[in-house]
């Protein structure tokens, strides 16, 4: 049953306490490791989600504009290829790109269903309310959940048929092996005739890639440092975020952008809720994000390993980005 029900808007939620406990557990594990790391999914608290909206407007961040242009150009074609199935979107944020698909659904003049799934409850509720007000034929089933850790939570939505969308190149935050494992869990929730829509960034020159993650205005740096501020807010951390520099680099051997936070001095940081004091050497980093880049052929092979058959592809004119439609094998 949904947590709340208001006509065309239903809100489902997994246990918030469990998410808080997972955050504490992952912070303790990551900052006790060598090298140190933190999961990228924890960027997206309320403050982080607002910063990411700003990143999407930056001139260097081509990913958002390019994927948005693909969806705007081919929305009717993509919606028809999805058979206008109820659309379950993982991590939609404000759904500013998805609105093109929803508009294509609405043009049929028939009732349709959209199911945003997000780790940020504030963003999720605001997005759901706005969309219901925009599209009279729309029913929204919104799910507050950590889909990266628990993709099986999608079963709560109880949809006999569906199209699952994972846009924004967010799959790139997983390693290729993790991506296959995650996709296999999604495939296990799918039935014959269901669809999977993937937006993924493609390999290109580091001269284009690196500035997208290290903008001149420093918004991405603030987004990265917000992870430490979140630890301060939620776990009683004592990070002086000014003592950690934002680092973005392209690891060519791994085919990925990496983001790090680098300590500018030897220091110790207490985290009260964890009963933990973390020691940093000067120059030591916390690895906060990977963003893997693929070729079109690698995207098809990734899907195949997970039990997905590639059916359609849509590119931008520069072939910077790919939107791909898969079906379960």
CSV table of C-alpha atoms in Angstrom, one decimal:
chain,number,residue,atom,x,y,z
A,1,UNK,CA,0.0,0.0,0.0
A,2,UNK,CA,1.2,3.5,-0.7
A,3,UNK,CA,2.4,5.7,2.2
A,4,UNK,CA,0.2,8.5,1.0
A,5,UNK,CA,-2.6,8.6,-1.6
A,6,UNK,CA,-4.0,11.8,-3.1
A,7,UNK,CA,-6.1,11.1,-6.2
A,8,UNK,CA,-3.6,10.8,-9.1
A,9,UNK,CA,-0.5,11.0,-6.9
A,10,UNK,CA,0.6,8.0,-4.8
A,11,UNK,CA,3.8,8.0,-2.7
A,12,UNK,CA,5.4,4.8,-1.7
A,13,UNK,CA,8.5,4.7,0.6
A,14,UNK,CA,11.0,2.2,1.9
A,15,UNK,CA,12.3,2.6,5.5
A,16,UNK,CA,14.1,6.0,5.9
A,17,UNK,CA,15.8,4.7,9.0
A,18,UNK,CA,17.3,1.9,6.9
A,19,UNK,CA,18.7,4.5,4.5
A,20,UNK,CA,20.2,6.5,7.3
A,21,UNK,CA,21.8,3.4,8.7
A,22,UNK,CA,23.2,2.4,5.3
A,23,UNK,CA,24.7,5.9,4.9
A,24,UNK,CA,26.4,5.6,8.3
A,25,UNK,CA,27.6,2.1,7.5
A,26,UNK,CA,29.0,3.0,4.1
A,27,UNK,CA,30.8,6.1,5.4
A,28,UNK,CA,32.4,4.1,8.2
A,29,UNK,CA,33.5,1.4,5.7
A,30,UNK,CA,34.7,3.8,3.0
A,31,UNK,CA,36.7,6.1,5.3
A,32,UNK,CA,38.3,3.2,7.1
A,33,UNK,CA,39.5,1.7,3.8
A,34,UNK,CA,42.8,2.3,2.0
A,35,UNK,CA,42.4,4.0,-0.4
A,36,UNK,CA,39.4,5.9,1.1
A,37,UNK,CA,36.2,6.1,-0.8
A,38,UNK,CA,32.5,7.2,-0.5
A,39,UNK,CA,29.6,6.0,-2.7
A,40,UNK,CA,28.5,8.6,-5.3
A,41,UNK,CA,24.8,7.9,-4.6
A,42,UNK,CA,25.1,9.9,-1.4
A,43,UNK,CA,25.8,13.1,-3.3
A,44,UNK,CA,22.0,13.5,-3.7
A,45,UNK,CA,20.6,14.8,-0.5
A,46,UNK,CA,18.5,17.9,-0.7
A,47,UNK,CA,21.5,20.3,-0.9
A,48,UNK,CA,23.3,18.0,-3.4
A,49,UNK,CA,20.2,17.7,-5.6
A,50,UNK,CA,20.0,21.5,-5.8
A,51,UNK,CA,23.7,21.8,-6.7
A,52,UNK,CA,23.3,19.1,-9.4
A,53,UNK,CA,20.5,21.2,-11.0
A,54,UNK,CA,23.0,24.0,-11.2
A,55,UNK,CA,25.6,21.7,-12.8
A,56,UNK,CA,23.1,20.8,-15.5
A,57,UNK,CA,23.0,24.4,-16.6
A,58,UNK,CA,26.8,24.8,-16.8
A,59,UNK,CA,28.3,25.4,-20.2
A,60,UNK,CA,30.9,22.6,-19.6
A,61,UNK,CA,28.3,20.0,-18.7
A,62,UNK,CA,27.4,18.7,-22.1
A,63,UNK,CA,25.8,15.5,-20.8
A,64,UNK,CA,22.5,17.1,-19.7
A,65,UNK,CA,22.0,19.3,-22.8
A,66,UNK,CA,23.0,16.5,-25.2
A,67,UNK,CA,20.7,13.8,-23.7
A,68,UNK,CA,17.9,16.4,-23.4
A,69,UNK,CA,18.3,17.2,-27.1
A,70,UNK,CA,18.0,13.5,-28.0
A,71,UNK,CA,14.9,13.1,-26.0
A,72,UNK,CA,13.4,16.4,-27.3
A,73,UNK,CA,14.1,15.4,-30.9
A,74,UNK,CA,12.9,11.7,-30.7
A,75,UNK,CA,10.4,11.8,-27.9
A,76,UNK,CA,7.5,10.6,-30.1
A,77,UNK,CA,9.5,7.9,-31.7
A,78,UNK,CA,10.9,6.7,-28.3
A,79,UNK,CA,7.4,6.8,-26.6
A,80,UNK,CA,6.0,4.7,-29.4
A,81,UNK,CA,8.9,2.2,-29.2
A,82,UNK,CA,8.2,1.9,-25.5
A,83,UNK,CA,4.5,1.0,-26.4
A,84,UNK,CA,3.5,3.8,-24.0
A,85,UNK,CA,4.0,1.4,-21.1
A,86,UNK,CA,3.9,2.8,-17.6
A,87,UNK,CA,7.3,4.5,-17.2
A,88,UNK,CA,9.4,3.8,-14.2
A,89,UNK,CA,12.4,6.2,-14.0
A,90,UNK,CA,15.4,5.6,-11.7
A,91,UNK,CA,16.8,8.8,-10.3
A,92,UNK,CA,14.8,11.4,-12.3
A,93,UNK,CA,15.7,14.4,-10.2
A,94,UNK,CA,13.3,17.2,-11.5
A,95,UNK,CA,12.4,15.1,-14.6
A,96,UNK,CA,13.3,18.0,-16.8
A,97,UNK,CA,14.4,15.7,-19.6
A,98,UNK,CA,11.7,13.1,-19.0
A,99,UNK,CA,9.1,15.8,-19.6
A,100,UNK,CA,9.6,15.3,-23.4
A,101,UNK,CA,8.6,11.6,-23.1
A,102,UNK,CA,5.7,12.4,-20.8
A,103,UNK,CA,4.5,15.1,-23.3
A,104,UNK,CA,4.6,12.5,-26.1
A,105,UNK,CA,2.5,10.1,-23.9
A,106,UNK,CA,0.0,12.9,-23.2
A,107,UNK,CA,-0.5,13.7,-26.8
A,108,UNK,CA,-2.3,10.4,-27.2
A,109,UNK,CA,-5.1,11.8,-25.0
A,110,UNK,CA,-5.2,8.6,-22.9
A,111,UNK,CA,-4.5,8.1,-19.2
A,112,UNK,CA,-0.8,7.1,-18.5
A,113,UNK,CA,1.4,6.3,-15.5
A,114,UNK,CA,4.8,7.6,-14.5
A,115,UNK,CA,6.7,6.2,-11.5
A,116,UNK,CA,9.7,8.3,-10.4
A,117,UNK,CA,12.1,6.5,-8.0
A,118,UNK,CA,14.5,8.7,-6.1
A,119,UNK,CA,16.7,8.7,-3.0
A,120,UNK,CA,15.8,12.4,-2.4
A,121,UNK,CA,12.3,12.6,-0.9
A,122,UNK,CA,12.1,16.4,-1.2
A,123,UNK,CA,13.0,16.4,-4.9
A,124,UNK,CA,10.7,13.4,-5.5
A,125,UNK,CA,7.6,14.9,-4.0
A,126,UNK,CA,8.2,18.3,-5.7
A,127,UNK,CA,8.6,16.6,-9.1
A,128,UNK,CA,5.6,14.4,-8.6
A,129,UNK,CA,3.3,17.3,-7.6
A,130,UNK,CA,4.4,19.4,-10.5
A,131,UNK,CA,3.9,16.7,-13.1
A,132,UNK,CA,0.4,15.8,-11.8
A,133,UNK,CA,-0.5,19.5,-12.1
A,134,UNK,CA,0.9,19.6,-15.7
A,135,UNK,CA,-0.7,16.5,-17.2
A,136,UNK,CA,-4.4,15.9,-16.5
A,137,UNK,CA,-4.3,12.3,-17.8
A,138,UNK,CA,-1.3,11.4,-15.6
A,139,UNK,CA,-1.2,9.2,-12.5
A,140,UNK,CA,2.1,9.3,-10.6
A,141,UNK,CA,3.3,6.5,-8.4
A,142,UNK,CA,6.4,7.9,-6.7
A,143,UNK,CA,8.8,5.7,-4.8
A,144,UNK,CA,11.2,7.0,-2.2
A,145,UNK,CA,14.0,4.4,-2.2
A,146,UNK,CA,17.7,3.7,-2.7
A,147,UNK,CA,17.2,1.9,-5.9
A,148,UNK,CA,21.0,1.4,-6.4
A,149,UNK,CA,21.2,-0.7,-3.3
A,150,UNK,CA,17.7,-2.3,-3.5
A,151,UNK,CA,16.4,-2.4,-7.1
A,152,UNK,CA,14.0,-5.1,-5.9
A,153,UNK,CA,12.1,-2.2,-4.2
A,154,UNK,CA,10.5,-1.5,-7.6
A,155,UNK,CA,8.2,-4.4,-7.0
A,156,UNK,CA,6.3,-2.3,-4.5
A,157,UNK,CA,4.9,-0.4,-7.5
A,158,UNK,CA,3.0,-3.5,-8.5
A,159,UNK,CA,3.0,-2.9,-12.3
A,160,UNK,CA,2.1,-5.9,-14.5
A,161,UNK,CA,4.0,-4.3,-17.5
A,162,UNK,CA,6.4,-1.4,-17.5
A,163,UNK,CA,9.3,0.4,-19.2
A,164,UNK,CA,12.2,1.2,-16.9
A,165,UNK,CA,14.3,4.3,-17.7
A,166,UNK,CA,17.8,4.9,-16.4
A,167,UNK,CA,18.9,8.2,-17.9
A,168,UNK,CA,21.6,10.8,-17.2
A,169,UNK,CA,24.5,8.3,-17.7
A,170,UNK,CA,24.0,7.3,-14.1
A,171,UNK,CA,24.8,3.7,-14.9
A,172,UNK,CA,28.4,5.0,-15.4
A,173,UNK,CA,28.7,5.4,-11.7
A,174,UNK,CA,28.9,1.6,-11.4
A,175,UNK,CA,31.9,-0.4,-12.6
A,176,UNK,CA,31.2,-2.6,-15.6
A,177,UNK,CA,30.8,-5.7,-13.4
A,178,UNK,CA,28.6,-3.8,-11.0
A,179,UNK,CA,26.5,-2.5,-14.0
A,180,UNK,CA,25.9,-6.1,-15.2
A,181,UNK,CA,24.9,-7.2,-11.7
A,182,UNK,CA,22.6,-4.2,-11.3
A,183,UNK,CA,21.0,-4.7,-14.7
A,184,UNK,CA,20.4,-8.4,-14.0
A,185,UNK,CA,18.5,-7.5,-10.9
A,186,UNK,CA,16.3,-5.2,-13.1
A,187,UNK,CA,15.8,-7.9,-15.7
A,188,UNK,CA,14.6,-10.2,-12.9
A,189,UNK,CA,11.8,-7.7,-12.3
A,190,UNK,CA,10.8,-7.5,-16.0
A,191,UNK,CA,8.4,-9.6,-18.0
A,192,UNK,CA,8.3,-10.4,-21.7
A,193,UNK,CA,7.4,-7.2,-23.6
A,194,UNK,CA,8.8,-4.9,-21.0
A,195,UNK,CA,11.4,-2.3,-22.0
A,196,UNK,CA,14.5,-0.8,-20.6
A,197,UNK,CA,15.6,2.7,-21.7
A,198,UNK,CA,19.2,3.7,-21.0
A,199,UNK,CA,21.0,7.0,-21.4
A,200,UNK,CA,24.7,6.6,-21.4
A,201,UNK,CA,27.7,8.9,-22.1
A,202,UNK,CA,30.1,7.8,-24.9
A,203,UNK,CA,33.9,7.9,-25.0
A,204,UNK,CA,35.5,11.1,-26.3
A,205,UNK,CA,38.4,13.4,-25.9
A,206,UNK,CA,39.5,14.1,-22.2
A,207,UNK,CA,39.6,17.8,-23.3
A,208,UNK,CA,35.7,17.5,-23.4
A,209,UNK,CA,35.3,15.1,-20.6
A,210,UNK,CA,37.3,16.6,-17.8
A,211,UNK,CA,35.8,20.2,-17.8
A,212,UNK,CA,32.4,18.6,-17.5
A,213,UNK,CA,33.4,17.4,-14.1
A,214,UNK,CA,35.6,20.4,-13.1
A,215,UNK,CA,33.8,23.6,-14.2
A,216,UNK,CA,35.3,27.0,-14.1
A,217,UNK,CA,32.6,28.3,-11.6
A,218,UNK,CA,33.4,25.6,-9.0
A,219,UNK,CA,29.8,24.3,-8.8
A,220,UNK,CA,31.0,20.7,-9.2
A,221,UNK,CA,33.6,21.3,-6.6
A,222,UNK,CA,30.8,22.4,-4.2
A,223,UNK,CA,28.8,19.4,-5.2
A,224,UNK,CA,31.7,17.1,-4.3
A,225,UNK,CA,32.5,18.8,-1.0
A,226,UNK,CA,28.8,18.7,-0.1
A,227,UNK,CA,29.3,15.0,0.6
A,228,UNK,CA,31.6,16.0,3.5
A,229,UNK,CA,29.1,18.6,4.6
A,230,UNK,CA,26.4,15.9,4.6
A,231,UNK,CA,28.5,13.8,6.9
A,232,UNK,CA,28.9,16.8,9.2
A,233,UNK,CA,25.1,17.4,9.2
A,234,UNK,CA,23.9,13.8,9.6
A,235,UNK,CA,26.7,12.0,11.4
A,236,UNK,CA,28.2,14.7,13.5
A,237,UNK,CA,31.3,15.0,11.4
A,238,UNK,CA,34.0,17.6,11.9
A,239,UNK,CA,35.2,18.1,8.3
A,240,UNK,CA,36.6,21.5,7.5
A,241,UNK,CA,35.6,21.3,3.8
A,242,UNK,CA,38.0,24.1,2.9
A,243,UNK,CA,40.8,21.7,3.6
A,244,UNK,CA,39.7,19.3,0.8
A,245,UNK,CA,40.3,20.1,-2.9
A,246,UNK,CA,38.1,18.9,-5.7
A,247,UNK,CA,40.0,16.7,-8.2
A,248,UNK,CA,38.6,15.4,-11.5
A,249,UNK,CA,40.7,13.3,-13.9
A,250,UNK,CA,40.3,10.9,-16.8
A,251,UNK,CA,41.6,7.4,-16.1
A,252,UNK,CA,42.2,6.3,-19.7
A,253,UNK,CA,43.1,2.7,-18.7
A,254,UNK,CA,39.8,2.3,-17.0
A,255,UNK,CA,37.8,4.4,-19.4
A,256,UNK,CA,36.3,6.6,-16.7
A,257,UNK,CA,36.3,10.0,-15.1
A,258,UNK,CA,37.2,9.9,-11.5
A,259,UNK,CA,36.3,12.5,-8.8
A,260,UNK,CA,38.3,12.8,-5.6
A,261,UNK,CA,38.5,15.0,-2.5
A,262,UNK,CA,42.2,15.6,-1.7
A,263,UNK,CA,43.3,16.6,1.8
A,264,UNK,CA,45.6,19.7,1.7
A,265,UNK,CA,47.4,18.7,4.9
A,266,UNK,CA,47.9,15.9,7.4
A,267,UNK,CA,44.8,16.0,9.6
A,268,UNK,CA,42.4,14.0,11.8
A,269,UNK,CA,38.6,14.3,11.5
A,270,UNK,CA,36.2,13.0,14.1
A,271,UNK,CA,32.8,11.6,13.2
A,272,UNK,CA,30.8,11.5,16.4
A,273,UNK,CA,27.9,9.3,15.4
A,274,UNK,CA,30.4,6.6,14.2
A,275,UNK,CA,32.7,6.9,17.2
A,276,UNK,CA,35.4,7.2,14.5
A,277,UNK,CA,38.4,9.5,14.0
A,278,UNK,CA,39.7,9.4,10.4
A,279,UNK,CA,43.4,10.3,9.8
A,280,UNK,CA,44.4,11.8,6.5
A,281,UNK,CA,48.0,12.2,5.1
A,282,UNK,CA,48.8,15.4,3.2
A,283,UNK,CA,47.6,14.8,-0.4
A,284,UNK,CA,45.6,11.7,0.5
A,285,UNK,CA,42.3,11.5,-1.4
A,286,UNK,CA,38.7,10.2,-0.9
A,287,UNK,CA,37.5,8.6,-4.2
A,288,UNK,CA,33.9,9.9,-4.5
A,289,UNK,CA,32.8,9.1,-8.0
A,290,UNK,CA,33.5,7.1,-11.1
A,291,UNK,CA,31.8,7.9,-14.4
A,292,UNK,CA,32.5,5.2,-16.9
A,293,UNK,CA,32.3,6.1,-20.6
A,294,UNK,CA,31.4,3.5,-23.3
A,295,UNK,CA,31.4,2.9,-27.0
A,296,UNK,CA,28.1,2.0,-28.6
A,297,UNK,CA,29.4,-1.5,-29.1
A,298,UNK,CA,30.3,-1.8,-25.4
A,299,UNK,CA,26.8,-0.6,-24.4
A,300,UNK,CA,25.2,-3.4,-26.5
A,301,UNK,CA,27.6,-6.0,-25.0
A,302,UNK,CA,26.9,-4.8,-21.5
A,303,UNK,CA,23.2,-5.3,-22.1
A,304,UNK,CA,23.7,-8.7,-23.6
A,305,UNK,CA,25.7,-9.8,-20.5
A,306,UNK,CA,22.8,-8.8,-18.3
A,307,UNK,CA,20.1,-10.6,-20.4
A,308,UNK,CA,19.0,-7.6,-22.4
A,309,UNK,CA,18.6,-7.4,-26.2
A,310,UNK,CA,19.4,-4.1,-27.9
A,311,UNK,CA,16.4,-3.0,-30.1
A,312,UNK,CA,16.9,0.7,-30.9
A,313,UNK,CA,19.4,3.5,-30.5
A,314,UNK,CA,19.2,7.2,-30.8
A,315,UNK,CA,22.3,9.5,-31.0
A,316,UNK,CA,23.0,13.3,-31.0
A,317,UNK,CA,24.7,14.6,-34.2
A,318,UNK,CA,28.2,14.5,-32.6
A,319,UNK,CA,27.6,11.0,-31.2
A,320,UNK,CA,28.6,12.2,-27.8
A,321,UNK,CA,25.7,10.4,-26.1
A,322,UNK,CA,23.5,7.4,-26.7
A,323,UNK,CA,19.9,6.6,-25.7
A,324,UNK,CA,19.3,2.9,-26.1
A,325,UNK,CA,16.2,0.7,-25.9
A,326,UNK,CA,16.5,-2.9,-24.7
A,327,UNK,CA,14.1,-5.7,-24.2
A,328,UNK,CA,14.6,-8.7,-21.9
A,329,UNK,CA,15.9,-11.7,-23.8
